[in-house]
Amino acid sequence: MERQTRQEYIHDLEVVQELVATMGDKALTNVELSMKALLEDDAVLAKKVMKADDAIDDMIVDVEDKCILLIAKQQPIAHDLRVIATGFKISTDVERIGDHAFDIAKTVLSVKEPLNPDCKRWIEELGSCAAEMVRRAVKAYRDRSVQEADEVRKMDKQMDEVFEHTFYALSDFVTKEGARQKGATQLLFIARFLERIGDHAVNIAEWVIYLETAERIHQKKNRLI
């Protein structure tokens, strides 16, 4: 009976981890589709991304409920407790990634004129970098890979460099073009959303390292604005 209970408990822990990883997959898809909607000026796709965010919001509630129940019933310690704690933390970061994808999609609906080709190129590079960081962070969590998590943390420097270049290039463009290019002004907000997505990917990676090593690390950043 005790062995069966332990097996059920392990299964419940695995269910939580898979649910969080599935949330990550959905958030990544929303990031990619929100960028596709932006670059292709696809309002219909943007609305689909906004609607899809509801599923992520529902999933985080499910994760939280399952984690609370496990704590109440099992009183976990050591690694098992870290599984639950990181489930809480990572699901929160994933939910915020989904929120930023929602914000990007929502911004698509407010951009009324075609984007300047240079602006599109700058923001596309930043979006690709952010999506790759999320993809690798979710993979690190699913595979419990400290090495993959470290790679995500290393990518943050590249992300910062791309963001800085994009932000200043867009700012300069807006200053020169003014009211004739309102869409570029909106891209400044999207650049910030993408930079935040990269930050949350780093958070996920750091929680993966904590999950596997019990080592708490935090990467401090100097904000551009």
PDB file of C-alpha atoms in Angstrom:
ATOM      1  CA  MET A   1       0.000   0.000   0.000  1.00  0.00           C
ATOM      2  CA  GLU A   2       2.821   2.400   0.915  1.00  0.00           C
ATOM      3  CA  ARG A   3       4.631   1.621  -2.334  1.00  0.00           C
ATOM      4  CA  GLN A   4       1.474   2.267  -4.336  1.00  0.00           C
ATOM      5  CA  THR A   5       0.967   5.589  -2.580  1.00  0.00           C
ATOM      6  CA  ARG A   6       4.544   6.601  -3.370  1.00  0.00           C
ATOM      7  CA  GLN A   7       4.080   5.680  -7.034  1.00  0.00           C
ATOM      8  CA  GLU A   8       0.924   7.769  -7.199  1.00  0.00           C
ATOM      9  CA  TYR A   9       2.776  10.670  -5.604  1.00  0.00           C
ATOM     10  CA  ILE A  10       5.616  10.450  -8.129  1.00  0.00           C
ATOM     11  CA  HIS A  11       3.033  10.337 -10.907  1.00  0.00           C
ATOM     12  CA  ASP A  12       1.356  13.468  -9.528  1.00  0.00           C
ATOM     13  CA  LEU A  13       4.705  15.291  -9.489  1.00  0.00           C
ATOM     14  CA  GLU A  14       5.297  14.280 -13.098  1.00  0.00           C
ATOM     15  CA  VAL A  15       1.834  15.512 -14.042  1.00  0.00           C
ATOM     16  CA  VAL A  16       2.643  18.943 -12.612  1.00  0.00           C
ATOM     17  CA  GLN A  17       5.926  19.133 -14.508  1.00  0.00           C
ATOM     18  CA  GLU A  18       4.350  18.072 -17.787  1.00  0.00           C
ATOM     19  CA  LEU A  19       1.526  20.566 -17.336  1.00  0.00           C
ATOM     20  CA  VAL A  20       4.028  23.390 -16.782  1.00  0.00           C
ATOM     21  CA  ALA A  21       6.043  22.292 -19.817  1.00  0.00           C
ATOM     22  CA  THR A  22       2.878  22.184 -21.925  1.00  0.00           C
ATOM     23  CA  MET A  23       2.093  25.704 -20.757  1.00  0.00           C
ATOM     24  CA  GLY A  24       5.549  26.686 -21.967  1.00  0.00           C
ATOM     25  CA  ASP A  25       4.884  25.143 -25.377  1.00  0.00           C
ATOM     26  CA  LYS A  26       1.650  27.098 -25.701  1.00  0.00           C
ATOM     27  CA  ALA A  27       3.272  30.355 -24.616  1.00  0.00           C
ATOM     28  CA  LEU A  28       6.063  29.840 -27.162  1.00  0.00           C
ATOM     29  CA  THR A  29       3.498  29.224 -29.908  1.00  0.00           C
ATOM     30  CA  ASN A  30       1.705  32.429 -28.957  1.00  0.00           C
ATOM     31  CA  VAL A  31       4.948  34.411 -29.079  1.00  0.00           C
ATOM     32  CA  GLU A  32       5.755  33.072 -32.529  1.00  0.00           C
ATOM     33  CA  LEU A  33       2.230  33.636 -33.853  1.00  0.00           C
ATOM     34  CA  SER A  34       1.995  37.130 -32.404  1.00  0.00           C
ATOM     35  CA  MET A  35       5.202  38.035 -34.241  1.00  0.00           C
ATOM     36  CA  LYS A  36       3.872  36.429 -37.432  1.00  0.00           C
ATOM     37  CA  ALA A  37       0.693  38.501 -37.077  1.00  0.00           C
ATOM     38  CA  LEU A  38       2.777  41.650 -36.621  1.00  0.00           C
ATOM     39  CA  LEU A  39       5.136  41.080 -39.524  1.00  0.00           C
ATOM     40  CA  GLU A  40       2.348  40.006 -41.903  1.00  0.00           C
ATOM     41  CA  ASP A  41      -0.185  42.574 -40.668  1.00  0.00           C
ATOM     42  CA  ASP A  42      -2.651  39.772 -39.922  1.00  0.00           C
ATOM     43  CA  ALA A  43      -5.403  41.053 -37.634  1.00  0.00           C
ATOM     44  CA  VAL A  44      -7.286  37.746 -37.718  1.00  0.00           C
ATOM     45  CA  LEU A  45      -4.240  35.850 -36.447  1.00  0.00           C
ATOM     46  CA  ALA A  46      -3.629  38.511 -33.797  1.00  0.00           C
ATOM     47  CA  LYS A  47      -7.151  37.991 -32.454  1.00  0.00           C
ATOM     48  CA  LYS A  48      -6.578  34.216 -32.371  1.00  0.00           C
ATOM     49  CA  VAL A  49      -3.432  34.724 -30.287  1.00  0.00           C
ATOM     50  CA  MET A  50      -5.334  36.937 -27.863  1.00  0.00           C
ATOM     51  CA  LYS A  51      -8.032  34.291 -27.506  1.00  0.00           C
ATOM     52  CA  ALA A  52      -5.453  31.505 -27.076  1.00  0.00           C
ATOM     53  CA  ASP A  53      -4.073  33.255 -23.999  1.00  0.00           C
ATOM     54  CA  ASP A  54      -7.184  32.122 -22.090  1.00  0.00           C
ATOM     55  CA  ALA A  55      -5.924  28.522 -22.160  1.00  0.00           C
ATOM     56  CA  ILE A  56      -2.648  29.519 -20.501  1.00  0.00           C
ATOM     57  CA  ASP A  57      -4.520  31.457 -17.831  1.00  0.00           C
ATOM     58  CA  ASP A  58      -6.647  28.373 -17.120  1.00  0.00           C
ATOM     59  CA  MET A  59      -3.586  26.126 -16.955  1.00  0.00           C
ATOM     60  CA  ILE A  60      -1.775  28.206 -14.351  1.00  0.00           C
ATOM     61  CA  VAL A  61      -4.780  27.861 -12.059  1.00  0.00           C
ATOM     62  CA  ASP A  62      -4.630  24.087 -12.570  1.00  0.00           C
ATOM     63  CA  VAL A  63      -0.900  24.043 -11.778  1.00  0.00           C
ATOM     64  CA  GLU A  64      -1.402  26.070  -8.616  1.00  0.00           C
ATOM     65  CA  ASP A  65      -4.248  23.848  -7.431  1.00  0.00           C
ATOM     66  CA  LYS A  66      -2.234  20.681  -8.025  1.00  0.00           C
ATOM     67  CA  CYS A  67       0.826  22.068  -6.250  1.00  0.00           C
ATOM     68  CA  ILE A  68      -1.176  23.171  -3.217  1.00  0.00           C
ATOM     69  CA  LEU A  69      -2.844  19.771  -3.005  1.00  0.00           C
ATOM     70  CA  LEU A  70       0.511  17.978  -3.145  1.00  0.00           C
ATOM     71  CA  ILE A  71       1.904  20.136  -0.348  1.00  0.00           C
ATOM     72  CA  ALA A  72      -1.175  19.592   1.791  1.00  0.00           C
ATOM     73  CA  LYS A  73      -1.334  15.842   1.282  1.00  0.00           C
ATOM     74  CA  GLN A  74       2.320  14.840   1.081  1.00  0.00           C
ATOM     75  CA  GLN A  75       4.353  17.456   3.009  1.00  0.00           C
ATOM     76  CA  PRO A  76       7.240  17.066   0.546  1.00  0.00           C
ATOM     77  CA  ILE A  77      10.888  17.762   1.380  1.00  0.00           C
ATOM     78  CA  ALA A  78      14.187  18.155  -0.497  1.00  0.00           C
ATOM     79  CA  HIS A  79      13.975  17.542  -4.262  1.00  0.00           C
ATOM     80  CA  ASP A  80      10.241  16.843  -4.259  1.00  0.00           C
ATOM     81  CA  LEU A  81       9.576  20.192  -2.651  1.00  0.00           C
ATOM     82  CA  ARG A  82      11.766  21.873  -5.265  1.00  0.00           C
ATOM     83  CA  VAL A  83       9.698  20.226  -8.004  1.00  0.00           C
ATOM     84  CA  ILE A  84       6.577  21.816  -6.580  1.00  0.00           C
ATOM     85  CA  ALA A  85       8.186  25.196  -5.821  1.00  0.00           C
ATOM     86  CA  THR A  86       9.673  25.496  -9.307  1.00  0.00           C
ATOM     87  CA  GLY A  87       6.342  24.422 -10.778  1.00  0.00           C
ATOM     88  CA  PHE A  88       4.803  27.447  -9.084  1.00  0.00           C
ATOM     89  CA  LYS A  89       7.585  29.801 -10.143  1.00  0.00           C
ATOM     90  CA  ILE A  90       8.035  28.644 -13.729  1.00  0.00           C
ATOM     91  CA  SER A  91       4.304  28.601 -14.427  1.00  0.00           C
ATOM     92  CA  THR A  92       4.186  32.250 -13.339  1.00  0.00           C
ATOM     93  CA  ASP A  93       6.979  33.179 -15.745  1.00  0.00           C
ATOM     94  CA  VAL A  94       5.276  31.225 -18.523  1.00  0.00           C
ATOM     95  CA  GLU A  95       1.974  32.970 -17.851  1.00  0.00           C
ATOM     96  CA  ARG A  96       3.708  36.334 -18.149  1.00  0.00           C
ATOM     97  CA  ILE A  97       5.325  35.289 -21.423  1.00  0.00           C
ATOM     98  CA  GLY A  98       1.815  34.521 -22.650  1.00  0.00           C
ATOM     99  CA  ASP A  99       0.668  37.941 -21.438  1.00  0.00           C
ATOM    100  CA  HIS A 100       3.397  39.645 -23.464  1.00  0.00           C
ATOM    101  CA  ALA A 101       2.427  37.640 -26.565  1.00  0.00           C
ATOM    102  CA  PHE A 102      -1.122  38.881 -25.952  1.00  0.00           C
ATOM    103  CA  ASP A 103       0.188  42.442 -25.697  1.00  0.00           C
ATOM    104  CA  ILE A 104       2.062  42.108 -28.998  1.00  0.00           C
ATOM    105  CA  ALA A 105      -1.035  40.723 -30.721  1.00  0.00           C
ATOM    106  CA  LYS A 106      -3.171  43.510 -29.284  1.00  0.00           C
ATOM    107  CA  THR A 107      -0.707  46.100 -30.576  1.00  0.00           C
ATOM    108  CA  VAL A 108      -1.027  44.617 -34.075  1.00  0.00           C
ATOM    109  CA  LEU A 109      -4.652  45.746 -34.091  1.00  0.00           C
ATOM    110  CA  SER A 110      -3.664  49.342 -33.382  1.00  0.00           C
ATOM    111  CA  VAL A 111      -1.023  49.626 -36.134  1.00  0.00           C
ATOM    112  CA  LYS A 112      -2.908  51.128 -39.051  1.00  0.00           C
ATOM    113  CA  GLU A 113      -0.187  51.620 -41.662  1.00  0.00           C
ATOM    114  CA  PRO A 114       2.394  49.238 -43.199  1.00  0.00           C
ATOM    115  CA  LEU A 115       5.587  48.977 -41.181  1.00  0.00           C
ATOM    116  CA  ASN A 116       8.815  50.376 -42.545  1.00  0.00           C
ATOM    117  CA  PRO A 117      10.974  47.480 -43.905  1.00  0.00           C
ATOM    118  CA  ASP A 118      13.963  48.409 -41.733  1.00  0.00           C
ATOM    119  CA  CYS A 119      11.772  48.544 -38.630  1.00  0.00           C
ATOM    120  CA  LYS A 120      10.316  45.150 -39.468  1.00  0.00           C
ATOM    121  CA  ARG A 121      13.782  43.672 -39.873  1.00  0.00           C
ATOM    122  CA  TRP A 122      14.975  45.020 -36.514  1.00  0.00           C
ATOM    123  CA  ILE A 123      11.956  43.794 -34.592  1.00  0.00           C
ATOM    124  CA  GLU A 124      11.946  40.431 -36.380  1.00  0.00           C
ATOM    125  CA  GLU A 125      15.511  39.733 -35.204  1.00  0.00           C
ATOM    126  CA  LEU A 126      14.552  40.584 -31.636  1.00  0.00           C
ATOM    127  CA  GLY A 127      11.464  38.388 -31.834  1.00  0.00           C
ATOM    128  CA  SER A 128      13.463  35.446 -33.148  1.00  0.00           C
ATOM    129  CA  CYS A 129      15.942  35.778 -30.294  1.00  0.00           C
ATOM    130  CA  ALA A 130      13.173  35.942 -27.678  1.00  0.00           C
ATOM    131  CA  ALA A 131      11.370  32.912 -29.110  1.00  0.00           C
ATOM    132  CA  GLU A 132      14.571  30.868 -29.210  1.00  0.00           C
ATOM    133  CA  MET A 133      15.273  31.660 -25.575  1.00  0.00           C
ATOM    134  CA  VAL A 134      11.789  30.513 -24.572  1.00  0.00           C
ATOM    135  CA  ARG A 135      12.105  27.368 -26.687  1.00  0.00           C
ATOM    136  CA  ARG A 136      15.383  26.391 -25.057  1.00  0.00           C
ATOM    137  CA  ALA A 137      14.210  27.308 -21.561  1.00  0.00           C
ATOM    138  CA  VAL A 138      11.152  25.063 -21.892  1.00  0.00           C
ATOM    139  CA  LYS A 139      13.356  22.286 -23.282  1.00  0.00           C
ATOM    140  CA  ALA A 140      15.739  22.685 -20.329  1.00  0.00           C
ATOM    141  CA  TYR A 141      12.813  22.285 -17.946  1.00  0.00           C
ATOM    142  CA  ARG A 142      11.316  19.307 -19.741  1.00  0.00           C
ATOM    143  CA  ASP A 143      14.722  17.572 -20.007  1.00  0.00           C
ATOM    144  CA  ARG A 144      15.882  18.744 -16.559  1.00  0.00           C
ATOM    145  CA  SER A 145      19.034  19.946 -18.291  1.00  0.00           C
ATOM    146  CA  VAL A 146      21.316  22.284 -16.378  1.00  0.00           C
ATOM    147  CA  GLN A 147      23.535  22.552 -19.445  1.00  0.00           C
ATOM    148  CA  GLU A 148      20.633  23.748 -21.605  1.00  0.00           C
ATOM    149  CA  ALA A 149      19.592  26.171 -18.870  1.00  0.00           C
ATOM    150  CA  ASP A 150      23.109  27.617 -18.814  1.00  0.00           C
ATOM    151  CA  GLU A 151      22.907  28.136 -22.576  1.00  0.00           C
ATOM    152  CA  VAL A 152      19.723  30.165 -22.129  1.00  0.00           C
ATOM    153  CA  ARG A 153      21.472  32.362 -19.566  1.00  0.00           C
ATOM    154  CA  LYS A 154      24.353  32.899 -21.992  1.00  0.00           C
ATOM    155  CA  MET A 155      21.891  33.908 -24.715  1.00  0.00           C
ATOM    156  CA  ASP A 156      20.687  36.759 -22.533  1.00  0.00           C
ATOM    157  CA  LYS A 157      23.754  38.828 -23.411  1.00  0.00           C
ATOM    158  CA  GLN A 158      22.966  38.477 -27.115  1.00  0.00           C
ATOM    159  CA  MET A 159      19.348  39.375 -26.398  1.00  0.00           C
ATOM    160  CA  ASP A 160      20.426  42.532 -24.559  1.00  0.00           C
ATOM    161  CA  GLU A 161      22.655  43.563 -27.447  1.00  0.00           C
ATOM    162  CA  VAL A 162      19.898  43.006 -30.021  1.00  0.00           C
ATOM    163  CA  PHE A 163      17.398  44.848 -27.855  1.00  0.00           C
ATOM    164  CA  GLU A 164      19.716  47.821 -27.355  1.00  0.00           C
ATOM    165  CA  HIS A 165      20.381  48.086 -31.092  1.00  0.00           C
ATOM    166  CA  THR A 166      16.684  47.707 -31.922  1.00  0.00           C
ATOM    167  CA  PHE A 167      15.525  50.180 -29.305  1.00  0.00           C
ATOM    168  CA  TYR A 168      17.942  52.909 -30.331  1.00  0.00           C
ATOM    169  CA  ALA A 169      17.377  52.314 -34.048  1.00  0.00           C
ATOM    170  CA  LEU A 170      13.606  52.553 -33.604  1.00  0.00           C
ATOM    171  CA  SER A 171      13.929  55.605 -31.382  1.00  0.00           C
ATOM    172  CA  ASP A 172      16.089  57.338 -33.970  1.00  0.00           C
ATOM    173  CA  PHE A 173      13.643  56.408 -36.730  1.00  0.00           C
ATOM    174  CA  VAL A 174      10.673  57.751 -34.766  1.00  0.00           C
ATOM    175  CA  THR A 175      12.542  60.989 -34.033  1.00  0.00           C
ATOM    176  CA  LYS A 176      13.292  61.538 -37.716  1.00  0.00           C
ATOM    177  CA  GLU A 177       9.970  60.413 -39.166  1.00  0.00           C
ATOM    178  CA  GLY A 178       7.666  61.666 -36.427  1.00  0.00           C
ATOM    179  CA  ALA A 179       3.901  61.387 -36.899  1.00  0.00           C
ATOM    180  CA  ARG A 180       4.274  59.888 -40.359  1.00  0.00           C
ATOM    181  CA  GLN A 181       5.370  56.575 -38.831  1.00  0.00           C
ATOM    182  CA  LYS A 182       3.153  55.917 -35.820  1.00  0.00           C
ATOM    183  CA  GLY A 183       3.660  52.171 -36.284  1.00  0.00           C
ATOM    184  CA  ALA A 184       7.335  52.529 -35.402  1.00  0.00           C
ATOM    185  CA  THR A 185       6.334  54.072 -32.090  1.00  0.00           C
ATOM    186  CA  GLN A 186       4.240  50.998 -31.349  1.00  0.00           C
ATOM    187  CA  LEU A 187       7.263  48.840 -32.159  1.00  0.00           C
ATOM    188  CA  LEU A 188       9.127  50.450 -29.274  1.00  0.00           C
ATOM    189  CA  PHE A 189       6.554  48.919 -26.936  1.00  0.00           C
ATOM    190  CA  ILE A 190       6.816  45.568 -28.699  1.00  0.00           C
ATOM    191  CA  ALA A 191      10.603  45.660 -28.351  1.00  0.00           C
ATOM    192  CA  ARG A 192      10.127  46.072 -24.616  1.00  0.00           C
ATOM    193  CA  PHE A 193       7.638  43.163 -24.518  1.00  0.00           C
ATOM    194  CA  LEU A 194      10.142  40.946 -26.319  1.00  0.00           C
ATOM    195  CA  GLU A 195      12.947  41.961 -23.988  1.00  0.00           C
ATOM    196  CA  ARG A 196      10.723  41.018 -21.053  1.00  0.00           C
ATOM    197  CA  ILE A 197       9.992  37.659 -22.658  1.00  0.00           C
ATOM    198  CA  GLY A 198      13.732  37.015 -22.774  1.00  0.00           C
ATOM    199  CA  ASP A 199      13.970  37.928 -19.087  1.00  0.00           C
ATOM    200  CA  HIS A 200      11.287  35.402 -18.200  1.00  0.00           C
ATOM    201  CA  ALA A 201      13.086  32.740 -20.240  1.00  0.00           C
ATOM    202  CA  VAL A 202      16.199  33.411 -18.154  1.00  0.00           C
ATOM    203  CA  ASN A 203      14.112  33.127 -14.986  1.00  0.00           C
ATOM    204  CA  ILE A 204      12.876  29.726 -16.125  1.00  0.00           C
ATOM    205  CA  ALA A 205      16.436  28.609 -16.825  1.00  0.00           C
ATOM    206  CA  GLU A 206      17.555  29.722 -13.375  1.00  0.00           C
ATOM    207  CA  TRP A 207      14.699  27.816 -11.744  1.00  0.00           C
ATOM    208  CA  VAL A 208      15.729  24.709 -13.698  1.00  0.00           C
ATOM    209  CA  ILE A 209      19.215  25.032 -12.244  1.00  0.00           C
ATOM    210  CA  TYR A 210      17.720  25.375  -8.779  1.00  0.00           C
ATOM    211  CA  LEU A 211      15.497  22.353  -9.357  1.00  0.00           C
ATOM    212  CA  GLU A 212      18.417  20.129 -10.234  1.00  0.00           C
ATOM    213  CA  THR A 213      21.194  21.521  -8.032  1.00  0.00           C
ATOM    214  CA  ALA A 214      19.425  23.364  -5.183  1.00  0.00           C
ATOM    215  CA  GLU A 215      21.641  26.346  -6.093  1.00  0.00           C
ATOM    216  CA  ARG A 216      19.911  29.732  -6.203  1.00  0.00           C
ATOM    217  CA  ILE A 217      21.303  32.053  -8.838  1.00  0.00           C
ATOM    218  CA  HIS A 218      20.050  35.348 -10.139  1.00  0.00           C
ATOM    219  CA  GLN A 219      21.292  37.304 -13.110  1.00  0.00           C
ATOM    220  CA  LYS A 220      21.158  41.046 -12.435  1.00  0.00           C
ATOM    221  CA  LYS A 221      20.569  43.331 -15.379  1.00  0.00           C
ATOM    222  CA  ASN A 222      21.118  46.999 -16.073  1.00  0.00           C
ATOM    223  CA  ARG A 223      17.955  48.406 -17.623  1.00  0.00           C
ATOM    224  CA  LEU A 224      18.161  50.558 -20.726  1.00  0.00           C
ATOM    225  CA  ILE A 225      15.021  52.383 -19.613  1.00  0.00           C
TER     226      ILE A 225
END
